[in-house]
PDB file of C-alpha atoms in Angstrom:
ATOM      1  CA  GLN A   1      73.972 261.179 282.232  1.00  0.00           C
ATOM      2  CA  SER A   2      75.310 262.519 285.347  1.00  0.00           C
ATOM      3  CA  VAL A   3      73.682 265.386 287.223  1.00  0.00           C
ATOM      4  CA  LEU A   4      76.817 267.640 287.211  1.00  0.00           C
ATOM      5  CA  THR A   5      77.653 268.535 283.526  1.00  0.00           C
ATOM      6  CA  GLN A   6      81.283 269.166 282.558  1.00  0.00           C
ATOM      7  CA  PRO A   7      82.915 269.610 279.365  1.00  0.00           C
ATOM      8  CA  PRO A   8      84.264 266.466 278.047  1.00  0.00           C
ATOM      9  CA  SER A   9      87.551 268.116 277.013  1.00  0.00           C
ATOM     10  CA  ALA A  10      89.711 271.043 277.462  1.00  0.00           C
ATOM     11  CA  SER A  11      93.031 272.095 276.109  1.00  0.00           C
ATOM     12  CA  GLY A  12      95.727 274.621 276.565  1.00  0.00           C
ATOM     13  CA  THR A  13      99.469 275.024 275.679  1.00  0.00           C
ATOM     14  CA  PRO A  14     102.051 275.460 278.538  1.00  0.00           C
ATOM     15  CA  GLY A  15     101.827 278.792 280.653  1.00  0.00           C
ATOM     16  CA  GLN A  16      98.240 279.209 279.903  1.00  0.00           C
ATOM     17  CA  ARG A  17      95.312 279.640 282.225  1.00  0.00           C
ATOM     18  CA  VAL A  18      92.312 277.172 281.558  1.00  0.00           C
ATOM     19  CA  THR A  19      89.106 276.896 283.321  1.00  0.00           C
ATOM     20  CA  ILE A  20      86.821 273.762 283.647  1.00  0.00           C
ATOM     21  CA  SER A  21      83.271 274.081 284.334  1.00  0.00           C
ATOM     22  CA  CYS A  22      80.859 272.184 286.275  1.00  0.00           C
ATOM     23  CA  SER A  23      77.298 272.980 286.091  1.00  0.00           C
ATOM     24  CA  GLY A  24      74.352 271.499 288.458  1.00  0.00           C
ATOM     25  CA  SER A  25      71.411 272.307 290.291  1.00  0.00           C
ATOM     26  CA  SER A  26      69.823 273.668 293.497  1.00  0.00           C
ATOM     27  CA  SER A  27      69.689 269.898 294.722  1.00  0.00           C
ATOM     28  CA  ASN A  28      73.668 269.869 294.529  1.00  0.00           C
ATOM     29  CA  ILE A  29      75.908 272.429 293.816  1.00  0.00           C
ATOM     30  CA  GLY A  30      73.487 275.146 294.867  1.00  0.00           C
ATOM     31  CA  ASN A  31      73.138 273.432 298.407  1.00  0.00           C
ATOM     32  CA  ASP A  32      76.420 271.923 299.296  1.00  0.00           C
ATOM     33  CA  TYR A  33      80.312 272.133 298.516  1.00  0.00           C
ATOM     34  CA  VAL A  34      81.899 271.399 295.449  1.00  0.00           C
ATOM     35  CA  TYR A  35      84.856 269.094 295.429  1.00  0.00           C
ATOM     36  CA  TRP A  36      87.364 268.708 292.582  1.00  0.00           C
ATOM     37  CA  TYR A  37      89.575 265.816 291.822  1.00  0.00           C
ATOM     38  CA  GLN A  38      92.473 265.261 289.583  1.00  0.00           C
ATOM     39  CA  GLN A  39      93.228 261.753 288.129  1.00  0.00           C
ATOM     40  CA  LEU A  40      96.514 261.202 286.159  1.00  0.00           C
ATOM     41  CA  PRO A  41      96.392 258.352 283.816  1.00  0.00           C
ATOM     42  CA  GLY A  42      96.644 254.938 285.528  1.00  0.00           C
ATOM     43  CA  THR A  43      96.311 256.405 288.885  1.00  0.00           C
ATOM     44  CA  ALA A  44      93.610 256.676 291.605  1.00  0.00           C
ATOM     45  CA  PRO A  45      91.984 260.384 291.764  1.00  0.00           C
ATOM     46  CA  LYS A  46      93.594 262.881 294.277  1.00  0.00           C
ATOM     47  CA  LEU A  47      91.803 265.628 295.931  1.00  0.00           C
ATOM     48  CA  LEU A  48      92.458 268.903 294.421  1.00  0.00           C
ATOM     49  CA  ILE A  49      90.063 271.235 295.742  1.00  0.00           C
ATOM     50  CA  TYR A  50      87.435 271.004 298.784  1.00  0.00           C
ATOM     51  CA  MET A  51      84.810 273.148 300.090  1.00  0.00           C
ATOM     52  CA  ASN A  52      84.498 274.939 296.781  1.00  0.00           C
ATOM     53  CA  ASN A  53      87.780 276.952 296.905  1.00  0.00           C
ATOM     54  CA  GLN A  54      90.216 275.314 299.497  1.00  0.00           C
ATOM     55  CA  ARG A  55      93.390 273.560 298.437  1.00  0.00           C
ATOM     56  CA  PRO A  56      94.918 270.464 300.479  1.00  0.00           C
ATOM     57  CA  SER A  57      98.463 270.964 301.711  1.00  0.00           C
ATOM     58  CA  GLY A  58     100.683 270.000 298.818  1.00  0.00           C
ATOM     59  CA  VAL A  59      98.284 271.193 295.998  1.00  0.00           C
ATOM     60  CA  PRO A  60     100.047 273.868 294.152  1.00  0.00           C
ATOM     61  CA  ASP A  61      98.252 277.452 294.064  1.00  0.00           C
ATOM     62  CA  ARG A  62      98.207 277.162 290.452  1.00  0.00           C
ATOM     63  CA  PHE A  63      94.884 275.543 291.359  1.00  0.00           C
ATOM     64  CA  SER A  64      91.740 277.389 292.236  1.00  0.00           C
ATOM     65  CA  GLY A  65      88.186 276.563 292.639  1.00  0.00           C
ATOM     66  CA  SER A  66      85.056 278.925 292.557  1.00  0.00           C
ATOM     67  CA  LYS A  67      81.195 278.574 292.986  1.00  0.00           C
ATOM     68  CA  SER A  68      78.566 280.823 291.845  1.00  0.00           C
ATOM     69  CA  GLY A  69      74.696 279.865 292.361  1.00  0.00           C
ATOM     70  CA  THR A  70      74.598 276.161 290.598  1.00  0.00           C
ATOM     71  CA  SER A  71      77.639 276.219 288.973  1.00  0.00           C
ATOM     72  CA  ALA A  72      81.377 275.798 289.771  1.00  0.00           C
ATOM     73  CA  SER A  73      84.871 276.019 288.144  1.00  0.00           C
ATOM     74  CA  LEU A  74      88.308 274.936 288.408  1.00  0.00           C
ATOM     75  CA  ALA A  75      91.046 277.075 287.193  1.00  0.00           C
ATOM     76  CA  ILE A  76      94.546 276.105 286.413  1.00  0.00           C
ATOM     77  CA  SER A  77      96.980 278.882 285.900  1.00  0.00           C
ATOM     78  CA  GLY A  78     100.620 278.501 284.615  1.00  0.00           C
ATOM     79  CA  LEU A  79      99.440 275.062 282.881  1.00  0.00           C
ATOM     80  CA  ARG A  80     102.247 272.380 282.783  1.00  0.00           C
ATOM     81  CA  SER A  81     102.646 269.125 281.038  1.00  0.00           C
ATOM     82  CA  GLU A  82     102.070 267.224 284.024  1.00  0.00           C
ATOM     83  CA  ASP A  83      98.643 268.921 284.486  1.00  0.00           C
ATOM     84  CA  GLU A  84      97.453 266.532 281.700  1.00  0.00           C
ATOM     85  CA  ALA A  85      94.732 264.501 283.418  1.00  0.00           C
ATOM     86  CA  ASP A  86      91.209 263.771 283.896  1.00  0.00           C
ATOM     87  CA  TYR A  87      89.209 266.193 286.289  1.00  0.00           C
ATOM     88  CA  TYR A  88      86.021 265.431 288.264  1.00  0.00           C
ATOM     89  CA  CYS A  89      83.774 267.705 290.189  1.00  0.00           C
ATOM     90  CA  ALA A  90      81.545 266.314 292.756  1.00  0.00           C
ATOM     91  CA  ALA A  91      78.743 267.588 295.422  1.00  0.00           C
ATOM     92  CA  TRP A  92      76.053 265.898 297.636  1.00  0.00           C
ATOM     93  CA  ASP A  93      72.748 265.796 295.994  1.00  0.00           C
ATOM     94  CA  GLY A  94      70.012 266.200 298.701  1.00  0.00           C
ATOM     95  CA  SER A  95      67.250 264.997 296.414  1.00  0.00           C
ATOM     96  CA  LEU A  96      68.978 261.942 295.213  1.00  0.00           C
ATOM     97  CA  SER A  97      70.633 261.341 298.761  1.00  0.00           C
ATOM     98  CA  ALA A  98      73.775 260.587 297.079  1.00  0.00           C
ATOM     99  CA  ARG A  99      77.391 261.886 296.240  1.00  0.00           C
ATOM    100  CA  VAL A 100      77.551 262.723 292.526  1.00  0.00           C
ATOM    101  CA  PHE A 101      80.314 263.171 290.114  1.00  0.00           C
ATOM    102  CA  GLY A 102      80.459 265.232 287.069  1.00  0.00           C
ATOM    103  CA  GLU A 103      81.514 263.167 284.014  1.00  0.00           C
ATOM    104  CA  GLY A 104      85.023 264.224 283.870  1.00  0.00           C
ATOM    105  CA  THR A 105      87.077 266.711 281.802  1.00  0.00           C
ATOM    106  CA  LYS A 106      90.086 265.388 279.984  1.00  0.00           C
ATOM    107  CA  LEU A 107      92.765 268.141 280.076  1.00  0.00           C
ATOM    108  CA  THR A 108      95.502 268.052 277.298  1.00  0.00           C
ATOM    109  CA  VAL A 109      98.519 270.168 277.055  1.00  0.00           C
ATOM    110  CA  LEU A 110      99.309 271.097 273.691  1.00  0.00           C
TER     111      LEU A 110
ATOM    112  CA  GLN B   1     100.599 258.916 306.622  1.00  0.00           C
ATOM    113  CA  VAL B   2      97.306 257.558 305.982  1.00  0.00           C
ATOM    114  CA  GLN B   3      97.046 254.714 303.464  1.00  0.00           C
ATOM    115  CA  LEU B   4      94.305 252.426 301.968  1.00  0.00           C
ATOM    116  CA  GLN B   5      94.682 249.410 300.254  1.00  0.00           C
ATOM    117  CA  GLU B   6      92.033 247.433 298.247  1.00  0.00           C
ATOM    118  CA  SER B   7      91.953 243.842 298.097  1.00  0.00           C
ATOM    119  CA  GLY B   8      89.810 240.832 296.878  1.00  0.00           C
ATOM    120  CA  PRO B   9      88.985 238.677 294.172  1.00  0.00           C
ATOM    121  CA  GLY B  10      89.952 240.103 290.622  1.00  0.00           C
ATOM    122  CA  LEU B  11      87.382 237.898 288.754  1.00  0.00           C
ATOM    123  CA  VAL B  12      83.757 237.306 289.906  1.00  0.00           C
ATOM    124  CA  LYS B  13      81.139 235.003 288.033  1.00  0.00           C
ATOM    125  CA  PRO B  14      77.495 236.528 286.774  1.00  0.00           C
ATOM    126  CA  SER B  15      75.019 236.498 289.945  1.00  0.00           C
ATOM    127  CA  GLU B  16      77.263 235.991 292.393  1.00  0.00           C
ATOM    128  CA  THR B  17      78.702 238.496 295.363  1.00  0.00           C
ATOM    129  CA  LEU B  18      81.526 240.751 294.856  1.00  0.00           C
ATOM    130  CA  SER B  19      83.104 241.021 298.099  1.00  0.00           C
ATOM    131  CA  LEU B  20      86.233 243.574 298.927  1.00  0.00           C
ATOM    132  CA  THR B  21      88.080 244.907 301.717  1.00  0.00           C
ATOM    133  CA  CYS B  22      90.033 248.215 302.222  1.00  0.00           C
ATOM    134  CA  SER B  23      93.033 247.993 304.746  1.00  0.00           C
ATOM    135  CA  VAL B  24      93.670 251.396 306.361  1.00  0.00           C
ATOM    136  CA  SER B  25      97.053 251.905 308.019  1.00  0.00           C
ATOM    137  CA  GLY B  26      98.605 255.123 309.531  1.00  0.00           C
ATOM    138  CA  GLY B  27      95.296 256.009 311.132  1.00  0.00           C
ATOM    139  CA  SER B  28      91.968 254.800 312.751  1.00  0.00           C
ATOM    140  CA  ILE B  29      88.971 254.175 310.948  1.00  0.00           C
ATOM    141  CA  SER B  30      87.140 255.924 313.925  1.00  0.00           C
ATOM    142  CA  GLY B  31      85.939 259.347 313.187  1.00  0.00           C
ATOM    143  CA  TYR B  32      85.754 259.139 309.667  1.00  0.00           C
ATOM    144  CA  TYR B  33      83.378 258.444 306.626  1.00  0.00           C
ATOM    145  CA  TRP B  34      84.363 255.500 304.354  1.00  0.00           C
ATOM    146  CA  SER B  35      83.081 255.351 300.931  1.00  0.00           C
ATOM    147  CA  TRP B  36      83.447 252.917 297.914  1.00  0.00           C
ATOM    148  CA  ILE B  37      83.592 254.564 294.349  1.00  0.00           C
ATOM    149  CA  ARG B  38      83.877 252.599 291.253  1.00  0.00           C
ATOM    150  CA  GLN B  39      85.011 253.343 287.612  1.00  0.00           C
ATOM    151  CA  PRO B  40      84.444 251.208 284.796  1.00  0.00           C
ATOM    152  CA  PRO B  41      87.174 251.077 282.398  1.00  0.00           C
ATOM    153  CA  GLY B  42      87.496 254.154 280.347  1.00  0.00           C
ATOM    154  CA  LYS B  43      84.585 255.736 282.084  1.00  0.00           C
ATOM    155  CA  GLY B  44      83.740 258.324 284.853  1.00  0.00           C
ATOM    156  CA  LEU B  45      83.565 257.743 288.570  1.00  0.00           C
ATOM    157  CA  GLU B  46      80.580 256.482 290.560  1.00  0.00           C
ATOM    158  CA  TRP B  47      79.963 256.654 294.117  1.00  0.00           C
ATOM    159  CA  LEU B  48      78.295 253.384 295.792  1.00  0.00           C
ATOM    160  CA  GLY B  49      78.065 254.658 299.240  1.00  0.00           C
ATOM    161  CA  TYR B  50      79.679 255.604 302.361  1.00  0.00           C
ATOM    162  CA  LEU B  51      79.726 254.167 306.259  1.00  0.00           C
ATOM    163  CA  TYR B  52      80.289 256.283 309.199  1.00  0.00           C
ATOM    164  CA  TYR B  53      82.415 254.734 311.889  1.00  0.00           C
ATOM    165  CA  THR B  54      79.238 254.647 313.884  1.00  0.00           C
ATOM    166  CA  GLY B  55      77.278 252.403 311.558  1.00  0.00           C
ATOM    167  CA  TYR B  56      75.235 254.904 310.003  1.00  0.00           C
ATOM    168  CA  ALA B  57      75.407 254.312 306.059  1.00  0.00           C
ATOM    169  CA  GLU B  58      73.797 255.938 302.941  1.00  0.00           C
ATOM    170  CA  TYR B  59      74.009 254.075 299.661  1.00  0.00           C
ATOM    171  CA  SER B  60      73.632 255.158 296.069  1.00  0.00           C
ATOM    172  CA  PRO B  61      69.781 254.812 294.885  1.00  0.00           C
ATOM    173  CA  SER B  62      70.562 252.910 292.075  1.00  0.00           C
ATOM    174  CA  LEU B  63      72.273 250.247 293.980  1.00  0.00           C
ATOM    175  CA  LYS B  64      71.137 250.328 297.521  1.00  0.00           C
ATOM    176  CA  THR B  65      69.295 246.999 297.240  1.00  0.00           C
ATOM    177  CA  ARG B  66      72.528 245.410 296.340  1.00  0.00           C
ATOM    178  CA  VAL B  67      75.379 247.165 298.232  1.00  0.00           C
ATOM    179  CA  THR B  68      76.495 246.731 301.654  1.00  0.00           C
ATOM    180  CA  ILE B  69      79.381 248.428 303.572  1.00  0.00           C
ATOM    181  CA  SER B  70      80.645 247.476 306.796  1.00  0.00           C
ATOM    182  CA  THR B  71      83.757 247.999 309.087  1.00  0.00           C
ATOM    183  CA  ASP B  72      85.742 245.586 311.384  1.00  0.00           C
ATOM    184  CA  THR B  73      87.216 248.263 313.795  1.00  0.00           C
ATOM    185  CA  SER B  74      89.508 245.556 315.383  1.00  0.00           C
ATOM    186  CA  LYS B  75      91.300 244.937 312.012  1.00  0.00           C
ATOM    187  CA  ASN B  76      91.085 248.639 310.750  1.00  0.00           C
ATOM    188  CA  GLN B  77      89.139 247.445 307.659  1.00  0.00           C
ATOM    189  CA  VAL B  78      86.348 248.633 305.447  1.00  0.00           C
ATOM    190  CA  SER B  79      84.487 245.991 303.501  1.00  0.00           C
ATOM    191  CA  LEU B  80      82.038 246.270 300.510  1.00  0.00           C
ATOM    192  CA  LYS B  81      79.735 243.545 299.312  1.00  0.00           C
ATOM    193  CA  LEU B  82      77.961 243.746 295.938  1.00  0.00           C
ATOM    194  CA  THR B  83      75.257 241.236 295.349  1.00  0.00           C
ATOM    195  CA  SER B  84      73.917 239.802 291.810  1.00  0.00           C
ATOM    196  CA  VAL B  85      76.839 241.027 290.043  1.00  0.00           C
ATOM    197  CA  THR B  86      76.602 241.328 286.041  1.00  0.00           C
ATOM    198  CA  ALA B  87      79.196 242.571 283.536  1.00  0.00           C
ATOM    199  CA  ALA B  88      78.208 246.126 284.062  1.00  0.00           C
ATOM    200  CA  ASP B  89      79.700 245.907 287.517  1.00  0.00           C
ATOM    201  CA  THR B  90      83.240 245.409 285.838  1.00  0.00           C
ATOM    202  CA  ALA B  91      85.241 248.406 287.247  1.00  0.00           C
ATOM    203  CA  ILE B  92      88.032 249.664 289.238  1.00  0.00           C
ATOM    204  CA  TYR B  93      86.862 249.913 292.849  1.00  0.00           C
ATOM    205  CA  TYR B  94      88.348 252.501 295.249  1.00  0.00           C
ATOM    206  CA  CYS B  95      87.802 253.008 298.864  1.00  0.00           C
ATOM    207  CA  ALA B  96      88.172 256.514 300.065  1.00  0.00           C
ATOM    208  CA  ARG B  97      88.121 258.287 303.326  1.00  0.00           C
ATOM    209  CA  SER B  98      86.124 261.486 304.188  1.00  0.00           C
ATOM    210  CA  THR B  99      85.521 264.127 307.105  1.00  0.00           C
ATOM    211  CA  ARG B 100      82.339 265.762 307.386  1.00  0.00           C
ATOM    212  CA  ASP B 101      83.644 268.829 305.001  1.00  0.00           C
ATOM    213  CA  ILE B 102      86.669 267.177 303.454  1.00  0.00           C
ATOM    214  CA  VAL B 103      85.316 264.566 300.864  1.00  0.00           C
ATOM    215  CA  PHE B 104      87.577 261.686 299.502  1.00  0.00           C
ATOM    216  CA  ASP B 105      91.013 263.047 300.978  1.00  0.00           C
ATOM    217  CA  TYR B 106      92.464 259.678 300.938  1.00  0.00           C
ATOM    218  CA  TRP B 107      92.078 257.210 298.321  1.00  0.00           C
ATOM    219  CA  GLY B 108      93.479 253.594 297.930  1.00  0.00           C
ATOM    220  CA  PRO B 109      95.109 252.885 294.729  1.00  0.00           C
ATOM    221  CA  GLY B 110      92.183 250.595 293.311  1.00  0.00           C
ATOM    222  CA  ILE B 111      91.326 247.082 292.445  1.00  0.00           C
ATOM    223  CA  LEU B 112      90.020 246.004 288.990  1.00  0.00           C
ATOM    224  CA  VAL B 113      87.091 243.587 289.226  1.00  0.00           C
ATOM    225  CA  THR B 114      85.993 241.765 286.175  1.00  0.00           C
ATOM    226  CA  VAL B 115      82.537 240.112 286.104  1.00  0.00           C
ATOM    227  CA  SER B 116      82.647 237.085 283.708  1.00  0.00           C
ATOM    228  CA  SER B 117      81.971 233.493 283.559  1.00  0.00           C
TER     229      SER B 117
END
């Protein structure tokens, strides 16, 4: 059981906007930046969002991140078939002195 | 372009030590944090620990008695040792680079390590 809680699955149709939540506590999300990673099938994770809402170069602006208190969200607008992947949130947990990941959300594009 | 590549045995016997190397090309290991992350088949990501190039390290509380991360600056490599392995340590092992504020910006492709006799 991870200290960061994500829904196990999410889905949407092409062109839709979907959001994936990540819930934590004051020892992690409430006190540190949130990061999001996309893992396409059979590949290594890829950094999608850093420092809550910043996109690395090359990441489309369809992807956006936000944080409020002890929760964070990843939003994907204009959903495309190639967005079908597992998405993970991560943060530093000061109580554990450890980098923690959410359990991951499998996004299906219907 | 920075590239990371994990290497090492794909099969380790129970109770033995898992040893992996991450070779970094296209950039120096100096100035960065280097982490190992693993993913059991069909499951989520687990952070094992990180080493700052100065030698400072932090490890997952659940694994800290068994994990050691080290660097060889002359070879531009980062290494992982995990002792007393069991079947529960079977996973894809990734190395990843971080800066202070940008966590895991580069990843290796990963290496599957199976623990079995």
